[in-house]
PDB file of C-alpha atoms and ligand atoms in Angstrom:
ATOM      1  CA  MET A 263      -0.063  -0.040   0.091  1.00 69.00           C
ATOM      2  CA  LEU A 264       1.729   3.323  -1.039  1.00 90.00           C
ATOM      3  CA  ILE A 265       0.376   6.671   0.412  1.00 94.00           C
ATOM      4  CA  ARG A 266       0.517   9.116  -2.625  1.00 96.00           C
ATOM      5  CA  PRO A 267      -0.068  12.767  -1.624  1.00 95.00           C
ATOM      6  CA  LYS A 268      -0.443  15.344  -4.180  1.00 96.00           C
ATOM      7  CA  PRO A 269       2.207  17.722  -4.867  1.00 97.00           C
ATOM      8  CA  PHE A 270       1.614  21.340  -3.418  1.00 96.00           C
ATOM      9  CA  VAL A 271       1.420  24.279  -5.681  1.00 95.00           C
ATOM     10  CA  ASN A 272       4.995  24.823  -6.842  1.00 96.00           C
ATOM     11  CA  GLU A 273       6.693  22.110  -4.880  1.00 96.00           C
ATOM     12  CA  PHE A 274       9.988  21.017  -6.467  1.00 93.00           C
ATOM     13  CA  ILE A 275      10.064  17.920  -8.030  1.00 92.00           C
ATOM     14  CA  LEU A 276      12.949  16.696  -6.047  1.00 87.00           C
ATOM     15  CA  GLY A 277      11.477  17.678  -2.777  1.00 88.00           C
ATOM     16  CA  TYR A 278       8.099  15.903  -3.811  1.00 93.00           C
ATOM     17  CA  ILE A 279      10.396  12.853  -4.488  1.00 91.00           C
ATOM     18  CA  GLY A 280      11.801  13.147  -0.734  1.00 86.00           C
ATOM     19  CA  ARG A 281       8.093  13.879   0.455  1.00 90.00           C
ATOM     20  CA  LEU A 282       6.850  10.323  -1.110  1.00 92.00           C
ATOM     21  CA  THR A 283      10.013   8.629   0.519  1.00 89.00           C
ATOM     22  CA  HIS A 284       9.230  10.144   3.945  1.00 86.00           C
ATOM     23  CA  VAL A 285       5.625   9.251   4.414  1.00 90.00           C
ATOM     24  CA  ASN A 286       6.052   5.655   2.811  1.00 92.00           C
ATOM     25  CA  LEU A 287       8.916   5.175   5.419  1.00 88.00           C
ATOM     26  CA  LYS A 288      11.296   4.106   2.713  1.00 82.00           C
ATOM     27  CA  ASN A 289      14.897   4.181   2.945  1.00 77.00           C
ATOM     28  CA  THR A 290      15.874   5.733  -0.340  1.00 82.00           C
ATOM     29  CA  CYS A 291      14.343   7.746  -3.063  1.00 84.00           C
ATOM     30  CA  ALA A 292      15.291   5.154  -5.669  1.00 86.00           C
ATOM     31  CA  GLU A 293      13.227   2.525  -3.503  1.00 89.00           C
ATOM     32  CA  THR A 294      10.189   4.831  -3.554  1.00 91.00           C
ATOM     33  CA  MET A 295      10.354   5.761  -7.286  1.00 92.00           C
ATOM     34  CA  ARG A 296      10.306   1.969  -8.234  1.00 93.00           C
ATOM     35  CA  ASN A 297       7.322   1.124  -6.001  1.00 94.00           C
ATOM     36  CA  LEU A 298       5.459   3.787  -7.602  1.00 95.00           C
ATOM     37  CA  VAL A 299       6.339   2.609 -11.081  1.00 95.00           C
ATOM     38  CA  SER A 300       5.539  -1.085  -9.993  1.00 94.00           C
ATOM     39  CA  HIS A 301       2.164   0.294  -8.427  1.00 95.00           C
ATOM     40  CA  PHE A 302       1.353   1.851 -12.002  1.00 95.00           C
ATOM     41  CA  GLU A 303       2.967  -1.032 -13.710  1.00 93.00           C
ATOM     42  CA  LEU A 304       5.202   1.134 -15.672  1.00 92.00           C
ATOM     43  CA  ASP A 305       7.947  -1.563 -15.525  1.00 85.00           C
ATOM     44  CA  GLN A 306       5.830  -4.045 -17.679  1.00 82.00           C
ATOM     45  CA  GLU A 307       7.265  -1.971 -20.678  1.00 75.00           C
ATOM     46  CA  GLU A 308      10.587  -3.804 -21.925  1.00 73.00           C
ATOM     47  CA  VAL A 309      13.854  -1.623 -22.156  1.00 66.00           C
ATOM     48  CA  THR A 310      16.390  -2.304 -24.363  1.00 65.00           C
ATOM     49  CA  SER A 311      18.807   0.734 -24.221  1.00 67.00           C
ATOM     50  CA  ARG A 312      19.638   3.432 -22.202  1.00 72.00           C
ATOM     51  CA  GLU A 313      18.409   1.959 -18.877  1.00 72.00           C
ATOM     52  CA  HIS A 314      19.312   4.600 -16.423  1.00 72.00           C
ATOM     53  CA  TYR A 315      17.600   7.254 -18.650  1.00 77.00           C
ATOM     54  CA  TYR A 316      14.692   5.207 -19.497  1.00 85.00           C
ATOM     55  CA  GLN A 317      13.982   4.873 -15.784  1.00 87.00           C
ATOM     56  CA  ALA A 318      13.814   8.262 -15.175  1.00 90.00           C
ATOM     57  CA  GLU A 319      11.511   8.649 -17.741  1.00 91.00           C
ATOM     58  CA  ARG A 320       9.122   6.166 -15.743  1.00 93.00           C
ATOM     59  CA  TYR A 321       9.978   8.038 -12.629  1.00 94.00           C
ATOM     60  CA  LEU A 322       8.568  11.327 -14.191  1.00 95.00           C
ATOM     61  CA  ARG A 323       5.362   9.156 -15.850  1.00 95.00           C
ATOM     62  CA  ALA A 324       4.738   7.664 -12.330  1.00 96.00           C
ATOM     63  CA  LEU A 325       4.735  11.137 -10.564  1.00 97.00           C
ATOM     64  CA  ALA A 326       2.493  12.733 -13.377  1.00 97.00           C
ATOM     65  CA  LEU A 327      -0.094   9.859 -12.539  1.00 97.00           C
ATOM     66  CA  THR A 328       0.113  10.435  -8.610  1.00 97.00           C
ATOM     67  CA  SER A 329       0.084  14.109  -8.942  1.00 96.00           C
ATOM     68  CA  GLY A 330      -3.169  13.794 -11.169  1.00 95.00           C
ATOM     69  CA  ARG A 331      -1.501  15.823 -14.131  1.00 95.00           C
ATOM     70  CA  THR A 332      -0.268  15.032 -17.680  1.00 96.00           C
ATOM     71  CA  LEU A 333       3.552  14.537 -17.710  1.00 94.00           C
ATOM     72  CA  ASP A 334       3.680  17.985 -19.622  1.00 94.00           C
ATOM     73  CA  GLU A 335       1.771  19.551 -16.744  1.00 95.00           C
ATOM     74  CA  PHE A 336       3.812  18.226 -14.450  1.00 97.00           C
ATOM     75  CA  ILE A 337       6.892  19.244 -15.595  1.00 95.00           C
ATOM     76  CA  PHE A 338       5.525  22.688 -16.212  1.00 94.00           C
ATOM     77  CA  TYR A 339       4.246  23.327 -12.546  1.00 96.00           C
ATOM     78  CA  HIS A 340       7.021  21.160 -10.410  1.00 96.00           C
ATOM     79  CA  SER A 341      10.117  21.719 -12.261  1.00 94.00           C
ATOM     80  CA  ASN A 342      12.762  24.640 -13.241  1.00 93.00           C
ATOM     81  CA  LEU A 343      12.945  23.443 -16.340  1.00 92.00           C
ATOM     82  CA  PRO A 344      10.681  26.026 -18.406  1.00 88.00           C
ATOM     83  CA  ALA A 345      12.758  28.742 -17.375  1.00 87.00           C
ATOM     84  CA  ARG A 346      15.909  27.056 -18.858  1.00 85.00           C
ATOM     85  CA  GLY A 347      13.843  26.235 -22.181  1.00 82.00           C
ATOM     86  CA  LEU A 348      13.744  22.496 -21.711  1.00 83.00           C
ATOM     87  CA  GLY A 349      10.536  20.389 -22.001  1.00 80.00           C
ATOM     88  CA  ARG A 350       9.741  16.797 -21.566  1.00 79.00           C
ATOM     89  CA  GLU A 351      12.692  15.413 -24.093  1.00 77.00           C
ATOM     90  CA  SER A 352      15.363  16.752 -21.556  1.00 88.00           C
ATOM     91  CA  ALA A 353      13.240  16.442 -18.098  1.00 91.00           C
ATOM     92  CA  ALA A 354      14.397  12.399 -17.787  1.00 91.00           C
ATOM     93  CA  ALA A 355      17.939  12.958 -18.570  1.00 88.00           C
ATOM     94  CA  TRP A 356      17.741  16.015 -15.975  1.00 88.00           C
ATOM     95  CA  LEU A 357      16.180  13.679 -13.139  1.00 89.00           C
ATOM     96  CA  ASN A 358      18.607  10.699 -14.090  1.00 85.00           C
ATOM     97  CA  TRP A 359      21.321  12.863 -13.233  1.00 82.00           C
ATOM     98  CA  GLN A 360      19.922  14.582 -10.252  1.00 81.00           C
ATOM     99  CA  MET A 361      18.942  11.143  -8.687  1.00 79.00           C
ATOM    100  CA  ARG A 362      22.629   9.901  -9.587  1.00 74.00           C
ATOM    101  CA  ARG A 363      24.465  12.704  -8.285  1.00 62.00           C
ATOM    102  CA  LYS A 364      22.572  12.419  -5.049  1.00 55.00           C
ATOM    103  CA  TRP A 365      23.714   9.072  -4.621  1.00 53.00           C
ATOM    104  CA  GLU A 366      27.173   9.760  -5.215  1.00 54.00           C
ATOM    105  CA  LEU A 367      28.239  10.905  -1.817  1.00 49.00           C
ATOM    106  CA  GLY A 368      30.461  13.863  -1.670  1.00 46.00           C
ATOM    107  CA  PHE A 369      29.920  14.800  -5.136  1.00 44.00           C
ATOM    108  CA  SER A 370      31.581  18.394  -5.076  1.00 45.00           C
ATOM    109  CA  GLY A 371      29.617  20.233  -8.130  1.00 47.00           C
ATOM    110  CA  ARG A 372      26.116  19.345  -6.454  1.00 49.00           C
ATOM    111  CA  LYS A 373      23.915  21.912  -5.455  1.00 66.00           C
ATOM    112  CA  PRO A 374      22.308  21.897  -2.170  1.00 74.00           C
ATOM    113  CA  PRO A 375      18.503  22.636  -2.006  1.00 83.00           C
ATOM    114  CA  TYR A 376      17.721  25.997  -0.716  1.00 90.00           C
ATOM    115  CA  LEU A 377      14.851  27.324   1.749  1.00 93.00           C
ATOM    116  CA  CYS A 378      13.262  30.266   3.069  1.00 95.00           C
ATOM    117  CA  PRO A 379      12.495  30.140   6.980  1.00 95.00           C
ATOM    118  CA  GLU A 380       9.400  32.509   6.523  1.00 97.00           C
ATOM    119  CA  CYS A 381       8.318  30.241   3.767  1.00 97.00           C
ATOM    120  CA  ILE A 382       8.661  27.368   5.887  1.00 95.00           C
ATOM    121  CA  SER A 383       6.633  28.608   8.651  1.00 95.00           C
ATOM    122  CA  GLN A 384       3.673  29.844   6.105  1.00 96.00           C
ATOM    123  CA  GLN A 385       3.747  26.195   4.642  1.00 96.00           C
ATOM    124  CA  VAL A 386       3.461  24.427   8.398  1.00 94.00           C
ATOM    125  CA  CYS A 387       0.459  27.009   9.030  1.00 96.00           C
ATOM    126  CA  ASP A 388      -1.286  26.590   5.620  1.00 95.00           C
ATOM    127  CA  VAL A 389      -0.923  22.557   4.764  1.00 93.00           C
ATOM    128  CA  GLY A 390       0.568  21.285   8.172  1.00 92.00           C
ATOM    129  CA  ILE A 391       3.870  20.432   6.683  1.00 90.00           C
ATOM    130  CA  SER A 392       7.032  21.870   5.033  1.00 92.00           C
ATOM    131  CA  PHE A 393       8.102  21.256   1.188  1.00 93.00           C
ATOM    132  CA  TRP A 394      10.578  22.624  -1.215  1.00 93.00           C
ATOM    133  CA  HIS A 395       9.531  25.479  -2.990  1.00 95.00           C
ATOM    134  CA  ARG A 396      11.023  25.426  -6.764  1.00 95.00           C
ATOM    135  CA  TYR A 397      11.443  29.211  -7.099  1.00 96.00           C
ATOM    136  CA  HIS A 398      13.913  29.004  -4.339  1.00 95.00           C
ATOM    137  CA  GLN A 399      15.916  26.472  -6.529  1.00 92.00           C
ATOM    138  CA  LEU A 400      16.276  28.800  -9.498  1.00 94.00           C
ATOM    139  CA  ASP A 401      19.799  29.744 -10.660  1.00 91.00           C
ATOM    140  CA  GLY A 402      21.153  32.815  -8.881  1.00 93.00           C
ATOM    141  CA  ILE A 403      18.165  33.045  -6.655  1.00 94.00           C
ATOM    142  CA  TYR A 404      19.810  33.958  -2.953  1.00 93.00           C
ATOM    143  CA  TRP A 405      16.991  35.130  -1.499  1.00 95.00           C
ATOM    144  CA  CYS A 406      13.307  34.513  -1.271  1.00 96.00           C
ATOM    145  CA  PRO A 407      11.234  36.356  -3.899  1.00 95.00           C
ATOM    146  CA  LYS A 408       8.566  36.698  -1.600  1.00 95.00           C
ATOM    147  CA  HIS A 409       9.813  37.157   1.786  1.00 96.00           C
ATOM    148  CA  LYS A 410      12.891  39.212   0.533  1.00 94.00           C
ATOM    149  CA  ILE A 411      15.344  37.579   3.174  1.00 94.00           C
ATOM    150  CA  ALA A 412      18.104  35.160   2.417  1.00 94.00           C
ATOM    151  CA  LEU A 413      17.902  31.864   1.541  1.00 93.00           C
ATOM    152  CA  LEU A 414      19.308  28.919   3.572  1.00 92.00           C
ATOM    153  CA  ALA A 415      20.960  25.677   2.512  1.00 87.00           C
ATOM    154  CA  ILE A 416      21.055  22.170   3.862  1.00 80.00           C
ATOM    155  CA  ASP A 417      24.586  21.513   2.735  1.00 70.00           C
ATOM    156  CA  ASP A 418      24.946  17.824   3.619  1.00 65.00           C
ATOM    157  CA  TRP A 419      21.615  16.817   2.397  1.00 60.00           C
ATOM    158  CA  PHE A 420      23.009  13.882   0.244  1.00 56.00           C
ATOM    159  CA  THR A 421      23.641  11.972   3.420  1.00 58.00           C
ATOM    160  CA  ARG A 422      19.937  12.154   4.443  1.00 60.00           C
ATOM    161  CA  PRO A 423      17.651   9.355   3.033  1.00 53.00           C
ATOM    162  CA  ALA A 424      14.889  11.654   2.181  1.00 50.00           C
ATOM    163  CA  LEU A 425      14.700  15.609   1.391  1.00 66.00           C
ATOM    164  CA  VAL A 426      12.462  16.914   3.704  1.00 75.00           C
ATOM    165  CA  PRO A 427      13.162  20.759   4.452  1.00 84.00           C
ATOM    166  CA  THR A 428      13.844  21.777   7.932  1.00 83.00           C
ATOM    167  CA  THR A 429      15.319  24.796   9.196  1.00 85.00           C
ATOM    168  CA  ALA A 430      17.496  22.933  12.140  1.00 80.00           C
ATOM    169  CA  PHE A 431      19.974  21.575   9.571  1.00 80.00           C
ATOM    170  CA  ALA A 432      19.873  24.593   7.381  1.00 85.00           C
ATOM    171  CA  SER A 433      22.587  27.463   7.431  1.00 86.00           C
ATOM    172  CA  LEU A 434      23.181  30.471   5.373  1.00 86.00           C
ATOM    173  CA  ARG A 435      25.440  30.186   2.428  1.00 80.00           C
ATOM    174  CA  THR A 436      28.969  31.055   3.064  1.00 74.00           C
ATOM    175  CA  ALA A 437      28.991  33.951   0.630  1.00 76.00           C
ATOM    176  CA  THR A 438      25.545  35.138   0.684  1.00 79.00           C
ATOM    177  CA  LYS A 439      25.190  38.714   2.825  1.00 83.00           C
ATOM    178  CA  ALA A 440      21.391  38.785   3.970  1.00 82.00           C
ATOM    179  CA  ASP A 441      21.113  42.846   3.322  1.00 88.00           C
ATOM    180  CA  ASP A 442      22.286  42.917  -0.097  1.00 92.00           C
ATOM    181  CA  TYR A 443      18.861  42.273  -1.418  1.00 92.00           C
ATOM    182  CA  ASP A 444      17.962  45.619  -0.113  1.00 92.00           C
ATOM    183  CA  ASN A 445      21.385  47.332  -0.995  1.00 93.00           C
ATOM    184  CA  TYR A 446      20.938  46.128  -4.198  1.00 95.00           C
ATOM    185  CA  PRO A 447      17.766  46.626  -5.888  1.00 94.00           C
ATOM    186  CA  VAL A 448      18.551  45.048  -9.366  1.00 96.00           C
ATOM    187  CA  LEU A 449      19.105  41.593  -7.915  1.00 96.00           C
ATOM    188  CA  GLN A 450      15.335  41.902  -7.158  1.00 96.00           C
ATOM    189  CA  ILE A 451      14.723  42.822 -10.629  1.00 97.00           C
ATOM    190  CA  PHE A 452      16.694  39.771 -11.350  1.00 97.00           C
ATOM    191  CA  SER A 453      14.430  37.448  -9.202  1.00 96.00           C
ATOM    192  CA  GLU A 454      11.275  38.888 -10.677  1.00 95.00           C
ATOM    193  CA  ILE A 455      12.748  38.053 -14.018  1.00 95.00           C
ATOM    194  CA  MET A 456      13.768  34.662 -13.398  1.00 95.00           C
ATOM    195  CA  VAL A 457      10.563  33.685 -11.702  1.00 95.00           C
ATOM    196  CA  GLY A 458       8.562  35.256 -14.872  1.00 94.00           C
ATOM    197  CA  PHE A 459      10.591  32.552 -17.037  1.00 93.00           C
ATOM    198  CA  LEU A 460       8.602  29.833 -15.219  1.00 93.00           C
ATOM    199  CA  GLU A 461       5.195  31.070 -16.648  1.00 90.00           C
ATOM    200  CA  ARG A 462       6.593  32.228 -20.100  1.00 85.00           C
ATOM    201  CA  SER A 463       9.712  30.843 -21.188  1.00 79.00           C
ATOM    202  CA  LEU A 464      12.256  33.418 -23.044  1.00 83.00           C
ATOM    203  CA  TYR A 465      13.206  31.166 -25.391  1.00 79.00           C
ATOM    204  CA  TRP A 466      10.061  31.437 -26.881  1.00 77.00           C
ATOM    205  CA  SER A 467      11.014  34.970 -28.249  1.00 86.00           C
ATOM    206  CA  LEU A 468      14.803  34.927 -27.955  1.00 89.00           C
ATOM    207  CA  ASP A 469      15.406  36.624 -31.515  1.00 88.00           C
ATOM    208  CA  ARG A 470      13.347  39.712 -30.148  1.00 89.00           C
ATOM    209  CA  ILE A 471      15.136  39.809 -26.866  1.00 91.00           C
ATOM    210  CA  GLN A 472      18.613  39.563 -28.476  1.00 90.00           C
ATOM    211  CA  GLU A 473      17.819  42.109 -30.974  1.00 89.00           C
ATOM    212  CA  CYS A 474      16.603  44.543 -27.890  1.00 91.00           C
ATOM    213  CA  LEU A 475      19.606  43.771 -25.665  1.00 92.00           C
ATOM    214  CA  ARG A 476      22.148  44.803 -28.737  1.00 89.00           C
ATOM    215  CA  ARG A 477      20.196  47.710 -29.282  1.00 89.00           C
ATOM    216  CA  GLN A 478      20.299  49.043 -25.586  1.00 92.00           C
ATOM    217  CA  ALA A 479      23.782  47.909 -25.250  1.00 91.00           C
ATOM    218  CA  ILE A 480      24.948  49.917 -28.101  1.00 87.00           C
ATOM    219  CA  SER A 481      22.868  53.062 -26.757  1.00 88.00           C
ATOM    220  CA  LYS A 482      24.454  52.435 -22.999  1.00 89.00           C
ATOM    221  CA  GLY A 483      27.942  52.681 -24.681  1.00 83.00           C
ATOM    222  CA  LEU A 484      28.955  48.957 -26.056  1.00 83.00           C
ATOM    223  CA  LEU A 485      31.372  50.361 -29.155  1.00 73.00           C
ATOM    224  CA  VAL A 486      30.616  48.667 -32.376  1.00 69.00           C
ATOM    225  CA  GLU A 487      31.348  49.165 -36.018  1.00 62.00           C
ATOM    226  CA  ASN A 488      28.661  50.254 -38.492  1.00 59.00           C
ATOM    227  CA  GLY A 489      26.259  51.050 -35.608  1.00 54.00           C
ATOM    228  CA  ASP A 490      25.512  46.882 -35.615  1.00 57.00           C
ATOM    229  CA  VAL A 491      26.435  44.157 -33.375  1.00 55.00           C
ATOM    230  CA  PRO A 492      26.290  41.020 -35.296  1.00 59.00           C
ATOM    231  CA  ARG A 493      28.463  39.494 -32.592  1.00 66.00           C
ATOM    232  CA  VAL A 494      30.042  40.662 -29.424  1.00 75.00           C
ATOM    233  CA  PRO A 495      33.554  39.510 -29.007  1.00 77.00           C
ATOM    234  CA  ASP A 496      33.769  37.009 -26.252  1.00 77.00           C
ATOM    235  CA  ASP A 497      36.142  38.697 -24.347  1.00 80.00           C
ATOM    236  CA  SER A 498      34.176  41.895 -24.343  1.00 85.00           C
ATOM    237  CA  GLN A 499      34.161  43.610 -21.060  1.00 89.00           C
ATOM    238  CA  PHE A 500      31.052  45.655 -21.405  1.00 91.00           C
ATOM    239  CA  LEU A 501      28.573  43.474 -19.430  1.00 93.00           C
ATOM    240  CA  VAL A 502      30.682  42.510 -16.709  1.00 93.00           C
ATOM    241  CA  ASP A 503      31.717  46.002 -16.294  1.00 93.00           C
ATOM    242  CA  LEU A 504      27.978  47.119 -15.943  1.00 95.00           C
ATOM    243  CA  ALA A 505      27.249  44.114 -13.909  1.00 95.00           C
ATOM    244  CA  LEU A 506      30.180  44.566 -11.564  1.00 94.00           C
ATOM    245  CA  SER A 507      28.639  48.487 -10.904  1.00 95.00           C
ATOM    246  CA  LYS A 508      25.367  47.317 -10.265  1.00 96.00           C
ATOM    247  CA  PHE A 509      25.407  43.720  -8.443  1.00 96.00           C
ATOM    248  CA  PRO A 510      27.531  42.568  -5.455  1.00 94.00           C
ATOM    249  CA  ALA A 511      30.585  40.880  -6.858  1.00 92.00           C
ATOM    250  CA  TRP A 512      30.804  37.989  -4.909  1.00 91.00           C
ATOM    251  CA  TRP A 513      27.293  36.920  -6.257  1.00 93.00           C
ATOM    252  CA  LEU A 514      28.583  37.742  -9.801  1.00 93.00           C
ATOM    253  CA  ASN A 515      31.321  35.253  -9.434  1.00 91.00           C
ATOM    254  CA  GLU A 516      29.380  32.768  -7.775  1.00 89.00           C
ATOM    255  CA  VAL A 517      26.259  32.366 -10.167  1.00 91.00           C
ATOM    256  CA  PHE A 518      28.350  33.488 -13.297  1.00 92.00           C
ATOM    257  CA  ASP A 519      32.023  32.048 -12.387  1.00 88.00           C
ATOM    258  CA  LEU A 520      33.249  35.287 -14.168  1.00 84.00           C
ATOM    259  CA  ARG A 521      36.756  34.264 -13.889  1.00 81.00           C
ATOM    260  CA  SER A 522      36.050  30.811 -15.826  1.00 79.00           C
ATOM    261  CA  ALA A 523      37.426  31.023 -19.500  1.00 76.00           C
ATOM    262  CA  THR A 524      35.440  28.162 -21.131  1.00 77.00           C
ATOM    263  CA  PRO A 525      33.233  28.900 -23.524  1.00 73.00           C
ATOM    264  CA  SER A 526      30.046  27.860 -21.660  1.00 75.00           C
ATOM    265  CA  LYS A 527      30.612  30.039 -18.604  1.00 80.00           C
ATOM    266  CA  GLY A 528      32.209  33.354 -17.328  1.00 85.00           C
ATOM    267  CA  ARG A 529      32.393  36.584 -19.675  1.00 86.00           C
ATOM    268  CA  SER A 530      31.818  34.569 -22.895  1.00 84.00           C
ATOM    269  CA  ALA A 531      28.690  32.921 -21.713  1.00 86.00           C
ATOM    270  CA  LEU A 532      27.215  36.153 -20.717  1.00 90.00           C
ATOM    271  CA  ASN A 533      28.544  38.134 -24.088  1.00 88.00           C
ATOM    272  CA  ARG A 534      26.264  35.310 -25.802  1.00 88.00           C
ATOM    273  CA  VAL A 535      23.049  37.306 -24.654  1.00 91.00           C
ATOM    274  CA  PHE A 536      23.948  39.555 -27.575  1.00 87.00           C
ATOM    275  CA  SER A 537      24.486  37.005 -30.003  1.00 81.00           C
ATOM    276  CA  ALA A 538      22.184  36.047 -33.150  1.00 72.00           C
ATOM    277  CA  GLU A 539      24.092  32.408 -33.365  1.00 73.00           C
ATOM    278  CA  GLY A 540      23.036  30.769 -30.088  1.00 74.00           C
ATOM    279  CA  ARG A 541      21.689  31.020 -27.022  1.00 83.00           C
ATOM    280  CA  THR A 542      22.858  31.141 -23.163  1.00 88.00           C
ATOM    281  CA  SER A 543      21.578  30.294 -19.680  1.00 90.00           C
ATOM    282  CA  SER A 544      18.364  31.966 -18.574  1.00 92.00           C
ATOM    283  CA  ALA A 545      19.913  33.659 -15.791  1.00 94.00           C
ATOM    284  CA  SER A 546      22.484  35.336 -18.425  1.00 94.00           C
ATOM    285  CA  TYR A 547      19.583  36.793 -20.135  1.00 95.00           C
ATOM    286  CA  ALA A 548      17.758  37.963 -16.607  1.00 96.00           C
ATOM    287  CA  LEU A 549      21.014  39.971 -15.652  1.00 97.00           C
ATOM    288  CA  ALA A 550      21.368  41.480 -19.182  1.00 96.00           C
ATOM    289  CA  LEU A 551      17.490  42.357 -19.083  1.00 96.00           C
ATOM    290  CA  SER A 552      17.860  43.763 -15.668  1.00 97.00           C
ATOM    291  CA  LEU A 553      21.071  45.779 -16.308  1.00 97.00           C
ATOM    292  CA  LEU A 554      20.059  47.335 -19.788  1.00 96.00           C
ATOM    293  CA  LEU A 555      16.241  47.813 -19.725  1.00 95.00           C
ATOM    294  CA  SER A 556      13.891  49.739 -18.031  1.00 94.00           C
ATOM    295  CA  ALA A 557      10.730  48.491 -16.437  1.00 94.00           C
ATOM    296  CA  HIS A 558       8.708  49.472 -19.235  1.00 94.00           C
ATOM    297  CA  GLU A 559      11.102  48.126 -22.036  1.00 92.00           C
ATOM    298  CA  ARG A 560      10.953  44.600 -20.060  1.00 92.00           C
ATOM    299  CA  ASP A 561       7.231  44.495 -20.151  1.00 90.00           C
ATOM    300  CA  ALA A 562       7.007  45.130 -23.671  1.00 88.00           C
ATOM    301  CA  VAL A 563       9.851  42.744 -24.879  1.00 85.00           C
ATOM    302  CA  LEU A 564       9.018  39.900 -22.235  1.00 84.00           C
ATOM    303  CA  LYS A 565       5.330  40.139 -23.361  1.00 77.00           C
TER     304      LYS A 565
HETATM  305 ZN1   ZN B 224       9.623  33.313   1.775  1.00 63.84          ZN
END
């Protein structure tokens, strides 16, 4: 007999798996997921290749059935993948990676989950228990968009069998300064844009956004020839200098890894927001949009 609670509004998928594990008194999340897959008889299907990946796909389908939603709806409402422009094709690969990472103890690149103490109190008051909110796991979000306070992290969560949020084991992320959110108003704009990407993917209108960012950058001093920017050089300092004047340096370095010289990170990844040749992370676009556009212009381009 499996207990199958429905996910709460904006409950993060990994936290939901943790909660299912917790209420069913299982030892591991993988065990819970295997039981759920059996419950819906999804394991009757033959697996011929990519077994890990296929398993994650079945996990997602079982979770969608548990939540009473379609697979696409479940991903849309309970993950941050829409903000990254990723859909169901990428969701299984992402979940497979996340669950495998969790089991590899001491994996250094793993991101711990974050929580807001005020949200936890509110959730306990409203629904009787606490859960992981997906907004708090968005890239670059170090403060609760609702309560405007610093998020806490549970650093050793991978040693715990289930992911149930509690302030008892949580602490302030090393670099986070609690009052930076008030001191740097642009951080609040960045948060609003990131949360907005969950409702409406920026990748739907990327060409328009990139063109608008290029135009604004030129008007704010990005030097170009012939008045156009077909491509901003990877090493251009324009956006980094602008960002350093408006955002806390520790935050920029932590979120965008500015010291990195690899093409997918650092300055070159940031400069790709101007490029018509590809795309970069949604956090990079949120940074550029918050720096280069007024509220009115953002509303117009993100509509
Ligand atoms: Zn909060």
